[in-house]
Structure formats: C-alpha cells, structure tokens
Coordinates of C-alpha atoms and ligand atoms in Angstrom, one line a residue:
Chain L
M1144 CA -78.6 -65.3 67.8
A1145 CA -76.0 -65.0 64.8
M1146 CA -77.2 -61.6 64.0
T1147 CA -76.2 -60.6 67.4
V1148 CA -72.5 -61.4 66.6
E1149 CA -72.2 -60.0 63.6
L1150 CA -73.6 -56.7 63.7
P1151 CA -70.8 -55.0 66.5
A1152 CA -68.2 -56.4 63.4
L1153 CA -69.6 -54.8 61.0
E1154 CA -70.2 -51.1 62.9
R1155 CA -66.6 -51.7 63.7
T1156 CA -65.2 -52.1 60.4
D1157 CA -67.5 -48.5 59.3
A1158 CA -66.0 -46.8 61.9
I1159 CA -62.5 -47.9 60.7
T1160 CA -62.7 -46.6 57.1
P1161 CA -62.2 -42.9 56.4
P1162 CA -64.9 -40.7 56.0
A1163 CA -63.8 -40.3 52.3
S1164 CA -64.2 -44.0 51.6
P1165 CA -68.2 -44.2 50.6
A1166 CA -68.0 -41.6 48.4
R1167 CA -65.0 -43.0 46.4
L1168 CA -66.5 -46.7 46.9
R1169 CA -69.6 -45.2 45.3
R1170 CA -67.9 -43.5 42.1
Y1171 CA -66.2 -47.0 41.7
A1172 CA -68.9 -49.0 42.4
R1173 CA -71.3 -47.7 39.8
P1174 CA -68.9 -48.4 36.7
A1175 CA -67.9 -51.6 38.2
L1176 CA -71.7 -52.6 38.5
G1177 CA -72.1 -51.8 35.1
L1178 CA -69.0 -54.2 33.9
L1179 CA -70.6 -56.9 36.1
L1180 CA -72.8 -58.5 33.5
P1181 CA -70.3 -58.6 30.4
V1182 CA -67.5 -60.2 32.2
G1183 CA -69.7 -62.1 33.9
L1184 CA -70.7 -63.4 30.5
A1185 CA -67.4 -63.4 29.0
L1186 CA -65.8 -65.6 31.9
F1187 CA -68.9 -68.0 31.7
W1188 CA -68.2 -68.4 28.4
E1189 CA -64.4 -69.0 28.6
V1190 CA -65.3 -71.6 31.3
W1191 CA -67.7 -73.3 29.5
V1192 CA -65.6 -74.0 26.0
W1193 CA -62.6 -74.5 28.0
L1194 CA -64.6 -77.3 30.0
G1195 CA -65.5 -78.7 26.4
Y1196 CA -69.2 -78.2 26.7
S1197 CA -68.8 -76.1 23.4
N1198 CA -66.3 -76.1 20.6
G1199 CA -66.1 -72.2 20.5
R1200 CA -65.8 -72.3 16.8
L1201 CA -68.8 -70.0 16.1
V1202 CA -68.6 -68.1 19.1
P1203 CA -65.0 -67.8 20.2
P1204 CA -63.9 -67.9 23.9
P1205 CA -62.5 -64.1 25.3
T1206 CA -59.4 -65.6 25.0
K1207 CA -59.4 -66.5 21.5
I1208 CA -60.5 -63.1 20.6
F1209 CA -57.8 -61.6 22.4
A1210 CA -55.3 -63.9 21.0
T1211 CA -56.2 -63.0 17.5
V1212 CA -56.0 -59.0 18.3
M1213 CA -52.6 -59.5 19.4
E1214 CA -51.8 -61.6 16.5
L1215 CA -53.2 -58.7 14.1
A1216 CA -51.4 -55.8 16.3
K1217 CA -48.0 -58.1 15.7
S1218 CA -48.3 -58.1 12.1
G1219 CA -48.7 -54.3 12.3
E1220 CA -52.1 -55.3 10.2
L1221 CA -54.5 -53.9 13.1
S1222 CA -52.9 -50.0 13.3
R1223 CA -53.1 -50.2 9.2
H1224 CA -57.0 -51.1 9.6
I1225 CA -57.5 -48.9 12.7
T1226 CA -56.0 -45.8 11.0
A1227 CA -57.7 -46.3 7.7
T1228 CA -61.0 -46.3 9.5
V1229 CA -60.1 -43.3 11.8
T1230 CA -59.0 -41.4 9.0
R1231 CA -62.3 -41.9 7.3
V1232 CA -64.5 -41.3 10.2
A1233 CA -62.5 -38.0 11.0
A1234 CA -62.6 -37.0 7.3
G1235 CA -66.3 -37.5 7.3
F1236 CA -67.0 -36.5 10.7
G1237 CA -65.0 -33.1 10.1
L1238 CA -67.1 -32.4 6.6
G1239 CA -70.7 -33.3 8.3
V1240 CA -69.8 -30.8 11.2
V1241 CA -68.9 -27.9 9.3
A1242 CA -71.5 -28.5 6.8
G1243 CA -74.3 -29.0 9.7
T1244 CA -73.0 -26.4 11.6
I1245 CA -73.0 -23.6 8.7
L1246 CA -76.2 -24.5 7.6
G1247 CA -78.2 -25.0 10.8
A1248 CA -76.8 -21.7 12.0
I1249 CA -78.1 -20.3 9.2
S1250 CA -81.6 -22.0 9.4
G1251 CA -81.7 -21.0 12.3
Y1252 CA -81.0 -17.9 12.4
W1253 CA -82.5 -16.4 9.6
G1254 CA -86.4 -17.2 9.1
L1255 CA -86.6 -16.8 5.1
A1256 CA -83.3 -19.1 4.8
R1257 CA -85.2 -22.0 7.0
Q1258 CA -88.1 -21.6 4.8
L1259 CA -86.0 -21.6 2.2
L1260 CA -83.6 -24.5 3.2
D1261 CA -85.2 -26.4 5.7
P1262 CA -88.0 -28.5 3.9
T1263 CA -85.3 -29.8 1.4
V1264 CA -83.3 -30.5 4.1
Q1265 CA -85.8 -32.5 5.5
A1266 CA -87.1 -34.2 2.9
L1267 CA -83.4 -35.3 2.0
R1268 CA -83.3 -36.7 5.8
A1269 CA -86.3 -38.9 5.1
I1270 CA -84.1 -40.9 2.6
P1271 CA -82.1 -44.0 4.5
S1272 CA -78.9 -42.5 3.8
I1273 CA -77.3 -45.9 2.6
A1274 CA -80.1 -45.3 -0.1
W1275 CA -77.0 -43.0 -1.6
V1276 CA -74.7 -45.5 -1.7
P1277 CA -74.9 -46.7 -5.5
L1278 CA -75.3 -42.6 -6.6
F1279 CA -72.0 -42.1 -4.5
I1280 CA -70.0 -44.8 -6.0
L1281 CA -71.3 -43.8 -9.4
W1282 CA -70.0 -40.0 -8.7
L1283 CA -67.1 -40.2 -6.8
G1284 CA -65.8 -43.9 -7.2
I1285 CA -65.5 -46.4 -5.3
F1286 CA -62.5 -45.2 -3.5
E1287 CA -62.1 -43.3 -0.5
T1288 CA -64.4 -40.0 -1.7
S1289 CA -67.3 -41.6 -1.9
K1290 CA -66.9 -43.4 1.7
V1291 CA -66.2 -40.2 3.2
A1292 CA -69.3 -38.7 1.6
L1293 CA -71.6 -41.3 2.7
I1294 CA -70.2 -40.8 6.3
A1295 CA -70.5 -36.7 6.0
V1296 CA -74.2 -37.2 4.9
G1297 CA -74.8 -39.5 8.2
V1298 CA -72.9 -36.8 10.2
F1299 CA -74.6 -34.1 8.8
F1300 CA -78.0 -34.4 9.8
P1301 CA -78.2 -34.7 13.0
V1302 CA -75.5 -31.8 13.4
Y1303 CA -77.8 -29.6 11.4
L1304 CA -81.0 -30.4 13.3
G1305 CA -79.0 -30.4 16.9
V1306 CA -77.7 -26.3 15.3
M1307 CA -81.2 -25.3 14.0
G1308 CA -83.1 -26.8 16.9
A1309 CA -80.7 -24.9 19.5
I1310 CA -80.6 -21.7 17.8
L1311 CA -84.9 -21.4 17.8
S1312 CA -84.9 -22.5 21.2
V1313 CA -82.6 -19.8 22.5
D1314 CA -85.1 -18.0 25.2
R1315 CA -85.9 -14.7 23.7
K1316 CA -85.8 -13.2 27.3
I1317 CA -82.3 -13.8 27.6
V1318 CA -81.7 -11.9 24.4
E1319 CA -83.6 -9.4 25.4
V1320 CA -80.8 -8.9 28.1
G1321 CA -78.7 -8.7 25.1
R1322 CA -80.5 -6.1 23.7
I1323 CA -81.0 -3.8 26.4
F1324 CA -77.0 -3.7 26.7
R1325 CA -76.8 -3.0 23.1
L1326 CA -74.6 -5.6 22.0
S1327 CA -74.0 -5.5 18.2
G1328 CA -75.1 -8.3 16.0
P1329 CA -71.4 -10.1 16.2
A1330 CA -71.7 -9.5 20.3
M1331 CA -74.9 -10.7 20.5
I1332 CA -74.0 -14.1 18.6
R1333 CA -70.6 -14.3 20.3
R1334 CA -72.0 -13.4 24.1
I1335 CA -75.4 -15.1 24.0
L1336 CA -76.1 -17.1 21.1
L1337 CA -72.7 -19.4 21.2
P1338 CA -73.0 -19.7 25.1
A1339 CA -76.7 -20.9 25.0
V1340 CA -76.5 -23.6 22.1
L1341 CA -73.2 -24.9 23.3
P1342 CA -74.9 -27.7 25.1
A1343 CA -77.1 -28.7 22.8
Y1344 CA -74.3 -28.4 19.9
V1345 CA -72.1 -30.7 22.3
V1346 CA -75.3 -33.5 22.1
A1347 CA -75.6 -32.8 18.2
L1348 CA -71.6 -33.6 17.9
R1349 CA -71.9 -36.7 20.2
V1350 CA -74.5 -37.8 18.0
G1351 CA -73.5 -37.2 15.1
L1352 CA -70.0 -39.5 15.9
G1353 CA -72.5 -42.2 17.0
L1354 CA -73.8 -42.2 13.4
G1355 CA -70.2 -41.6 11.7
W1356 CA -69.3 -44.8 13.2
M1357 CA -72.1 -46.3 12.0
F1358 CA -72.1 -45.4 8.5
V1359 CA -68.1 -46.6 8.5
V1360 CA -69.2 -49.5 8.5
A1361 CA -71.6 -49.3 6.0
A1362 CA -68.9 -47.8 3.8
E1363 CA -66.2 -50.4 4.4
F1364 CA -68.6 -52.8 3.8
M1365 CA -69.1 -51.5 0.1
G1366 CA -65.6 -52.7 -0.9
A1367 CA -63.1 -51.8 0.8
S1368 CA -59.2 -53.3 1.2
E1369 CA -58.7 -52.1 4.7
G1370 CA -60.2 -51.0 7.6
L1371 CA -62.3 -52.4 10.7
G1372 CA -65.1 -52.9 8.3
Y1373 CA -63.1 -54.6 5.9
L1374 CA -61.9 -57.1 8.9
L1375 CA -65.7 -57.8 9.7
I1376 CA -66.2 -58.7 5.8
D1377 CA -63.1 -60.5 5.8
G1378 CA -63.8 -62.5 8.7
Q1379 CA -67.0 -63.8 7.5
Q1380 CA -65.6 -64.6 4.0
L1381 CA -62.9 -66.6 5.4
G1382 CA -64.8 -67.9 8.4
K1383 CA -63.1 -66.4 11.1
P1384 CA -65.6 -65.2 13.6
A1385 CA -63.0 -64.4 16.2
Q1386 CA -61.7 -61.6 13.8
I1387 CA -64.8 -60.6 13.5
V1388 CA -65.9 -60.1 17.5
A1389 CA -62.3 -58.8 17.8
A1390 CA -63.3 -56.0 15.1
I1391 CA -66.4 -55.4 17.1
V1392 CA -64.9 -55.3 20.2
I1393 CA -62.1 -52.5 18.7
F1394 CA -65.1 -50.3 17.6
A1395 CA -67.0 -50.4 20.7
I1396 CA -63.5 -49.0 22.3
L1397 CA -62.9 -46.6 19.3
G1398 CA -66.7 -45.3 19.6
K1399 CA -66.6 -45.0 23.4
T1400 CA -63.0 -43.2 23.5
T1401 CA -64.0 -40.4 20.8
D1402 CA -67.2 -39.9 22.5
W1403 CA -65.4 -39.2 25.6
L1404 CA -62.9 -37.1 23.9
I1405 CA -65.8 -34.7 23.1
E1406 CA -67.2 -34.8 26.4
L1407 CA -63.7 -34.1 27.9
A1408 CA -63.2 -31.1 25.6
S1409 CA -66.6 -29.8 25.9
A1410 CA -66.7 -30.1 29.9
P1411 CA -64.7 -26.9 30.6
L1412 CA -67.1 -24.7 29.1
L1413 CA -70.2 -26.6 30.3
R1414 CA -69.2 -26.3 33.8
W1415 CA -71.9 -23.7 34.5
Q1416 CA -74.6 -26.4 34.0
D1417 CA -76.8 -27.9 36.4
A1418 CA -74.6 -31.0 38.1
F1419 CA -77.9 -32.7 37.7
G1420 CA -77.6 -31.9 33.6
R1421 CA -74.3 -33.2 33.6
Q1422 CA -74.8 -36.3 35.2
S1423 CA -77.8 -37.4 33.2
G1424 CA -75.7 -36.6 30.3
A1425 CA -73.1 -38.5 30.9
A1426 CA -74.8 -41.7 31.8
Chain O
M987 CA -87.0 14.3 32.5
L988 CA -88.4 11.4 31.2
A989 CA -91.5 12.3 29.2
L990 CA -94.5 10.0 27.5
D991 CA -96.2 11.7 25.2
R992 CA -99.7 10.1 24.1
V993 CA -97.9 6.8 23.9
G994 CA -100.2 4.2 22.3
K995 CA -99.6 0.7 21.1
T996 CA -101.5 -1.8 19.0
Y997 CA -100.0 -5.5 18.8
P998 CA -99.8 -7.0 15.3
N999 CA -102.6 -9.4 16.3
G1000 CA -105.0 -6.3 17.1
V1001 CA -104.9 -5.8 20.6
H1002 CA -105.0 -2.4 21.7
A1003 CA -102.5 -2.8 24.7
L1004 CA -102.2 1.2 25.4
E1005 CA -103.8 4.3 24.5
R1006 CA -102.7 7.9 24.8
F1007 CA -100.6 7.4 27.9
S1008 CA -99.0 10.7 28.9
A1009 CA -96.7 11.6 32.0
E1010 CA -93.9 13.7 32.9
I1011 CA -91.4 12.1 35.1
R1012 CA -88.8 14.6 36.8
P1013 CA -85.4 12.9 37.2
G1014 CA -84.8 11.1 40.4
E1015 CA -88.4 10.5 41.1
I1016 CA -89.8 7.2 41.5
V1017 CA -93.1 6.3 39.9
A1018 CA -95.3 3.3 40.6
I1019 CA -97.6 1.9 37.9
I1020 CA -100.1 -0.1 39.2
G1021 CA -103.2 -1.5 37.3
G1022 CA -105.3 -4.7 36.9
S1023 CA -103.5 -7.5 34.8
G1024 CA -103.6 -6.9 31.0
C1025 CA -103.6 -3.2 31.5
G1026 CA -100.5 -2.8 29.2
K1027 CA -98.1 -2.0 32.1
S1028 CA -95.5 -4.1 30.6
T1029 CA -96.4 -2.8 27.4
L1030 CA -95.5 0.4 28.5
L1031 CA -92.5 -0.3 30.2
R1032 CA -91.0 -2.0 27.1
A1033 CA -91.6 1.0 24.9
I1034 CA -90.0 3.2 27.2
A1035 CA -86.8 1.1 27.6
G1036 CA -86.6 0.7 23.8
L1037 CA -87.5 -3.1 23.6
D1038 CA -91.0 -2.8 21.6
R1039 CA -91.9 0.5 19.7
A1040 CA -94.7 2.7 20.4
S1041 CA -97.5 2.2 17.8
T1042 CA -98.0 6.2 18.4
G1043 CA -96.8 9.1 20.6
T1044 CA -93.0 9.3 21.7
V1045 CA -91.0 8.2 24.6
T1046 CA -88.2 11.0 24.9
L1047 CA -85.8 10.9 27.7
D1048 CA -83.9 14.6 27.8
D1049 CA -85.4 15.2 24.2
V1050 CA -83.9 12.4 22.6
T1051 CA -86.5 10.1 21.2
I1052 CA -86.4 6.6 22.7
T1053 CA -86.5 4.1 19.8
A1054 CA -84.0 1.5 20.5
P1055 CA -82.5 0.3 23.7
H1056 CA -80.5 3.6 25.0
A1057 CA -77.3 3.5 27.1
K1058 CA -78.8 5.7 30.3
I1059 CA -82.1 3.6 30.4
G1060 CA -81.4 0.2 32.2
I1061 CA -84.5 -2.8 33.3
I1062 CA -85.1 -5.2 35.5
F1063 CA -87.5 -7.9 35.0
Q1064 CA -89.8 -10.0 36.9
E1065 CA -87.2 -12.5 36.5
P1066 CA -83.7 -12.4 37.3
R1067 CA -82.3 -13.2 33.6
L1068 CA -78.9 -14.0 34.6
L1069 CA -77.2 -15.5 31.9
P1070 CA -76.4 -19.0 33.8
W1071 CA -72.9 -19.3 31.9
L1072 CA -71.4 -16.5 33.2
S1073 CA -70.3 -16.1 37.2
V1074 CA -72.1 -13.8 39.5
A1075 CA -69.1 -11.1 39.1
D1076 CA -69.5 -11.7 35.0
N1077 CA -73.2 -11.0 34.9
I1078 CA -72.9 -8.0 36.8
G1079 CA -70.0 -6.5 34.5
F1080 CA -72.0 -7.6 31.5
G1081 CA -72.7 -4.4 30.6
L1082 CA -69.0 -2.8 31.0
T1083 CA -67.2 -3.9 28.7
D1084 CA -65.8 -0.7 27.2
L1085 CA -64.2 -0.4 30.5
P1086 CA -60.6 -1.5 30.9
A1087 CA -60.7 -4.7 32.9
A1088 CA -59.0 -3.5 35.7
A1089 CA -61.9 -0.6 36.2
R1090 CA -64.3 -3.0 35.4
R1091 CA -63.4 -5.5 38.1
E1092 CA -63.3 -2.5 40.5
K1093 CA -66.6 -1.4 39.8
V1094 CA -68.2 -5.0 40.0
A1095 CA -66.7 -5.4 43.1
R1096 CA -68.2 -2.3 44.4
A1097 CA -71.3 -3.4 43.2
L1098 CA -71.0 -7.0 44.8
A1099 CA -70.3 -5.7 48.1
R1100 CA -73.0 -3.0 47.5
V1101 CA -75.9 -5.7 47.6
G1102 CA -74.2 -7.9 49.7
L1103 CA -72.8 -10.3 47.6
A1104 CA -69.3 -10.5 47.6
D1105 CA -68.9 -13.6 48.9
K1106 CA -70.5 -15.0 45.8
A1107 CA -68.8 -13.2 43.1
K1108 CA -67.4 -16.8 41.9
A1109 CA -70.9 -18.5 42.2
W1110 CA -73.1 -19.8 39.0
P1111 CA -76.1 -18.0 38.9
R1112 CA -77.9 -21.3 39.7
E1113 CA -76.6 -21.6 43.0
L1114 CA -78.2 -18.2 43.9
S1115 CA -81.7 -18.0 46.1
G1116 CA -84.4 -16.2 44.1
G1117 CA -84.0 -13.1 46.1
Q1118 CA -80.1 -13.5 45.5
A1119 CA -80.3 -13.6 42.2
Q1120 CA -82.5 -10.7 41.9
R1121 CA -80.1 -8.7 43.8
V1122 CA -77.3 -9.5 41.0
A1123 CA -80.1 -8.5 38.8
I1124 CA -80.4 -5.0 40.2
A1125 CA -76.5 -4.6 40.4
R1126 CA -76.0 -5.5 36.8
A1127 CA -78.6 -2.9 35.9
L1128 CA -77.0 -0.3 38.2
V1129 CA -73.4 -0.5 37.6
P1130 CA -73.8 1.5 34.2
Q1131 CA -75.3 3.8 36.1
P1132 CA -78.5 4.4 34.3
E1133 CA -80.0 7.8 34.6
V1134 CA -83.7 6.0 34.3
L1135 CA -84.0 2.2 35.9
L1136 CA -87.4 0.3 34.7
L1137 CA -88.4 -2.5 37.0
D1138 CA -91.3 -4.6 35.7
E1139 CA -92.7 -6.5 38.8
P1140 CA -89.3 -7.1 40.2
F1141 CA -90.0 -8.7 43.4
S1142 CA -93.1 -10.5 42.9
A1143 CA -91.6 -14.0 42.6
L1144 CA -90.3 -13.6 46.0
D1145 CA -91.7 -14.3 49.3
A1146 CA -93.0 -11.5 51.5
F1147 CA -89.9 -11.3 53.5
T1148 CA -87.5 -11.2 50.9
R1149 CA -89.4 -8.7 49.0
R1150 CA -89.5 -6.2 51.7
D1151 CA -86.1 -6.3 52.1
L1152 CA -85.4 -5.9 48.5
Q1153 CA -87.5 -2.9 48.5
D1154 CA -85.8 -1.2 51.6
H1155 CA -82.4 -2.2 49.7
L1156 CA -83.5 -0.7 46.4
L1157 CA -84.3 2.5 48.1
D1158 CA -80.8 2.5 49.5
L1159 CA -79.3 2.0 46.5
W1160 CA -81.4 4.5 44.8
N1161 CA -79.7 7.0 47.4
D1162 CA -76.6 6.6 46.1
T1163 CA -77.2 8.3 42.4
R1164 CA -80.6 8.9 42.3
P1165 CA -81.7 7.5 39.3
T1166 CA -85.6 8.0 38.2
L1167 CA -87.5 4.3 39.0
V1168 CA -90.3 3.6 37.1
L1169 CA -91.7 0.5 38.7
V1170 CA -94.4 -1.9 38.0
T1171 CA -96.2 -3.8 40.5
H1172 CA -99.2 -5.4 41.9
D1173 CA -98.3 -4.7 45.3
V1174 CA -100.1 -1.8 46.4
D1175 CA -97.9 -1.7 49.8
E1176 CA -94.8 -1.6 47.6
A1177 CA -96.2 1.0 45.6
V1178 CA -97.0 3.1 48.6
V1179 CA -93.9 2.7 50.3
L1180 CA -91.4 3.2 47.2
A1181 CA -92.9 6.1 45.4
D1182 CA -93.1 9.6 44.7
R1183 CA -96.3 8.9 42.4
V1184 CA -98.5 6.1 41.9
L1185 CA -100.2 6.0 38.3
V1186 CA -103.0 3.7 38.3
M1187 CA -104.0 2.4 35.1
R1188 CA -107.4 0.8 33.8
P1189 CA -107.9 -1.4 31.1
R1190 CA -109.2 -2.2 27.7
P1191 CA -107.1 -0.2 26.0
G1192 CA -104.6 0.7 28.8
R1193 CA -104.9 4.0 30.0
L1194 CA -104.1 6.1 32.7
F1195 CA -106.6 6.5 35.2
E1196 CA -105.6 8.5 38.1
A1197 CA -102.0 9.9 39.2
I1198 CA -101.7 10.2 43.0
R1199 CA -98.9 11.4 44.9
I1200 CA -97.6 10.1 48.0
N1201 CA -96.0 13.0 50.1
L1202 CA -94.5 10.8 52.6
A1203 CA -91.2 11.6 54.3
R1204 CA -88.6 8.9 53.6
P1205 CA -88.1 6.4 55.6
R1206 CA -91.7 5.6 55.6
D1207 CA -93.2 3.8 58.5
R1208 CA -95.4 0.7 56.9
T1209 CA -97.4 0.9 60.0
S1210 CA -98.4 4.6 60.3
P1211 CA -102.1 6.1 59.8
L1212 CA -101.0 8.3 57.4
F1213 CA -99.1 5.4 55.1
E1214 CA -102.5 3.0 56.0
N1215 CA -104.3 6.4 54.5
F1216 CA -102.2 6.3 51.1
K1217 CA -102.8 2.8 50.8
R1218 CA -106.9 3.0 51.2
H1219 CA -106.6 5.4 48.5
V1220 CA -104.6 3.7 46.3
L1221 CA -106.8 0.4 46.7
T1222 CA -110.1 2.6 46.2
S1223 CA -108.7 3.7 42.9
L1224 CA -107.8 0.4 41.6
D1225 CA -111.7 -0.7 42.2
R1226 CA -112.9 2.2 40.7
S1227 CA -110.3 2.0 37.8
L1228 CA -111.7 -1.8 37.4
D1229 CA -115.3 -0.6 37.6
R1230 CA -116.8 0.0 34.0
N1231 CA -119.4 2.3 35.3
V1232 CA -116.8 5.0 36.6
P1233 CA -116.1 7.6 33.6
D1234 CA -112.5 8.2 32.8
A1235 CA -111.0 11.4 34.3
D1236 CA -111.7 14.5 32.4
P1237 CA -108.2 14.8 30.2
K1238 CA -108.0 18.3 31.1
T1239 CA -107.1 17.3 35.0
M1240 CA -104.9 14.7 33.9
A1241 CA -102.7 16.8 31.8
G1242 CA -102.7 19.3 34.7
E1243 CA -101.7 16.1 37.0
A1244 CA -98.9 15.5 34.8
M1245 CA -97.8 19.0 34.3
W1246 CA -97.6 19.1 37.8
W1247 CA -93.9 19.6 38.4
Ligands
LIG1488 N1 -96.3 -9.6 22.1 C1 -97.9 -9.2 22.3 N2 -98.5 -9.8 21.4 C2 -99.7 -9.5 21.3 N3 -100.6 -9.2 22.4 C3 -99.7 -9.0 23.5 C4 -98.1 -8.8 23.5 N4 -97.8 -8.6 24.7 C5 -99.4 -8.2 25.6 N5 -100.2 -8.3 24.7 C6 -101.5 -8.4 25.1 O1 -101.4 -6.5 25.2 C7 -102.1 -6.4 26.8 C8 -101.5 -5.7 28.0 O2 -100.2 -6.5 27.8 P1 -99.2 -6.4 29.0 O3 -98.3 -7.6 29.0 O4 -98.7 -4.6 29.0 O5 -100.4 -6.2 30.7 P2 -99.8 -6.0 32.1 O6 -100.4 -4.8 32.4 O7 -98.1 -5.8 32.1 O8 -100.4 -7.2 32.4 P3 -99.9 -8.1 33.9 O9 -99.8 -7.2 35.1 O10 -100.4 -9.5 33.8 O11 -98.3 -8.2 33.7 C9 -102.8 -7.6 27.2 O12 -104.2 -8.1 26.7 C10 -101.8 -8.4 26.5 O13 -102.9 -9.7 26.1
LIG1489 MG1 -96.7 -7.2 32.9

C-alpha cells in the first residue's frame, strides 16, 4: 500500500530534474562515496572523544589535529617545514627523473648500451634504497646533499625502468610507418618514439614521485632540523600525536596534489588515448 | 617500370622464404600476388618497399635499385597502422612535411574528401571503424602521389561488404593518377576484380608458379561468365601450385611471360 503512494512521487521528482543532472550527480557522487568512510570515521571519533568515552590522548580527535595545524601555521613553522620538504622532493625528483630518463632512453634505444648498463642497474635496484643511507652520509654529509641523493635514488629506478620498457615496447609496426616515410633518426624520435612512450612515461613519473615522497620521510628521519619528517620525529619524541597525524595529513595532501599536477600537465598530450584507459589510469 | 630480377630471401634463421622471383611490372599496371600462406608474399612486398633487403637479386624502379624505402613507393599494410596520437587529418598529412603548411592542409582536405571522410578530419583514429581507418591509411599512402603502391592484404580484416566497397574505391582512386599497384591477397575474387595480371606463387621456397592475364575491361562485372572463368582459372592454378606432384613451369616460358610487355 505504501509503495503505491510513494511511486508516483518518485516519478515526479525524476521528471522535474533537468536531463544533465544524473550525469553531474554521478560525477560528484563517486568521490563523495570515497569520502564517506574516512569522514565517517573522523566524525565518529570526534563524537566518541567528546562524549568522554576516550581521552583522545594517543589518537587525537580531528579538531585537535586541526588546531595543531593552525597553531603551526600561525607561528610560521608550518610553511618552513613544508618548504624544506617540498624543496628536497623537488630537487631529488628532478635529479632522479633526469638521470632515469637519460639512462633509460639510452638503454631502451641502443641494444649494446642495454647489455652494458642494464645488468648493473638491475643489480643496484635489488638493494633496498635505505641501505644507501650510511654511505650517503659518509660521502655527502648529514645535510641536504645526502637527503636529496637518497630521494633521487628512489625516483631513478621506476623512471629508468619505465622509459626503457616503454621504448622497448614501441610497436615495430608503427616504427615501420616512420621508415616508409623515410624519417631521419631525430625525426623518428620526435614524431614516433616520443609520442609512443609518453603514456608510459607519465605513469613512470607518477610512480617515481610517489617514491620520492616516501623517501623524503626516510631522508628526514636521518637527522633533520626542519621538514615534515622532522615534525614526525619531533612529535614522537615530545609525545605530541596530534603533530604526527597533522604531518601525515599534510603529506597525503601534498602527495595527492603533486600527483594531480602531473596528471593535469600531461592530460592535453594524452587526449588521444582511449577514454577507458584514461579513466582507469586516474582511478 | 618496376623490375624484380631473381629476388631471393633467406632469413637469418635459415628460412628460405623466396627464390629467384622475377617480374616486370609496367607503370600503371595492377598486379595481384596470390598464393598459399607462408609462400613469401609479404617477404616479396617488403623487399620491394625497401623495408627488408633481398638476400639475392635486385628490385629496381626506373633503373634505380631499391635498398631502402623510396619516396615513389608507398605501402598499405593489413592493419591501418595509423598513429593513434595524431588526428585523422594529421595522419594523412604525415608524409607531407616538406610542404608548406597551407599546401599540406589543402592536399589533406582534398584527400579526405576523396575517401569520403571529410567530416572525420579532427577525429582520433580510435574513433574510426575498421573500414574508415583503412580508408585513411589509403589516403595517407596516396597523398604523396607514389608511382608504386604496394598493398599487403589490405582488406582482409574487413567484412565482405566493406571489402567490396573498398575494392571499388581503390580502383576509383587508382584512376586519378594511375600508380602501379602490387596487391597481395588471399581472395581470388579480389585478385580478379582488380588485377591486370595475377601472379600465383607456390611455397617452400616461395617462387612464381604462374602468371595469369585478366583480359577484362573495367569496370568488371563480378557476376559475368567471363569473370567466373578467370576466377576458375586462378583457383585451378592455386590448387596446382600446392600440389607437390605438379612440376614448376619451364623457366623459359615464365621469363617469356614476364617479358610479355
Ligand atoms: N622476420 C622473419 N624471420 C624469419 N622468418 C620469417 C620472417 N618473416 C617471414 N618468415 C618466414 O618466411 C616465410 C614466408 O613468409 P611471408 O610472411 O612472406 O609469407 P606470406 O606469403 O606473406 O604468408 P601469409 O599469406 O600467411 O601472409 C614463412 O615461412 C615465414 O615463416
Ligand atoms: Mg603475409
């Protein structure tokens, strides 16, 4: 009985909504769905602590974390730490990308170079990168250089592998099209190879950036006076969990934002890819 | 004149793919090459295109020996091989980089209209149907106005209806500038409807078995008894080419046929 009353009402809402609305709804509904769990948990914890079921000392409620962030921001501490970390990541990422791209391209392009270079690189890759830390400190000192070097090492390998693999898997059939039109070596690289490897290169950059963020934490653990990693260690030593969680949240925001920037910058160049590929790539 | 003089090919792995293949193809002629799978048709075409070098013998176009891709020789493959990152129009203009942009645009526009895809100029290759993509490939190969156009089973991935449509379309395009066409096919119907001459090959090692002239005026009626006759002739020849008991034709008469022109 209740059904028969409700149904016409539902139909009417459908008729009123403009045709574009369902698509728009879906576009916002998907990220909103993803936010449901973390926001729900945060809210739950906030209420739980507020009701006094927990003192929230070890796991601070969201308002406390937010207050910590604001406090750090007001004193100018926050921007100092963020700048330090972002600078390190940028320098290490830049170095790692340049080295990985050049060596990866050489290995991918020339068989002889690949035979000479690749086994060594693969062997080095098998070493957990953190194992380099003591050596880097001995060689490069405790300050910025060794930190940037560690990040660069982390970024280098995925970029190297990505570029080499992408060049090796360029479709021979497409290269033949270039040969038929008698492209010169440089023209072949510019007009066939570069566009063909670009999608895989963007993926490699994103993976490399992710590792860069990972390694900056390790680098800042090994003795730093500023940076988000320092905030983590400081929070641990002085027993300030809110500061730790705040640093983690900022890491997450920075990591996601920089990844999104790469995606945004490459999007116009990858418009030709299948919509399906793009969707799964972004997801 | 495109001249194949005793072209042979042995691949590095020892496969003897082609042996002493000779033929002379006059400008504007349409030649179909037909034969069982693995009898060296693609090998031959790639040697003419300059993509792979013949192990023995020579390919010459107007007395220039072909050892690398040549500006006057174009090729269309079984797959369209469009560059996925270029629009349809840019794909067609891919080989025209020495032209000023305006002239290139005009040529591309004309070629697009000629293959009936003017409305797809800005589309990406992935947005085309198989037949449309192959049309674009044909336009891309024809727009630099090659003297010789090689086609390696260009329509074999298409459905029968689209295939016929494109065969007629190819003839129509051929009529514009009358390039030499060398077409590899598995389809007897296609060979007889398009070709002035059908070269039947036999395998292991790949070699010429029989050359059949198709003396039929164009446009050809696929249902006429004469057409059927030629088809039967080609089919019989194909059957015999695969029969190991049938000896190779006398090289002298083969040479005579090649010199027919
Ligand atoms: N790159 C290669 N390396 C070694 N052997 C090859 C190579 N390409 C072709 N062959 C061999 O040479 C022979 C002729 O091959 P080809 O591709 O020319 O045949 P085809 O007549 O085009 O056959 P299909 O009708 O199936 O396309 C085959 O036995 C094949 O295995
Ligand atoms: Mg073949």
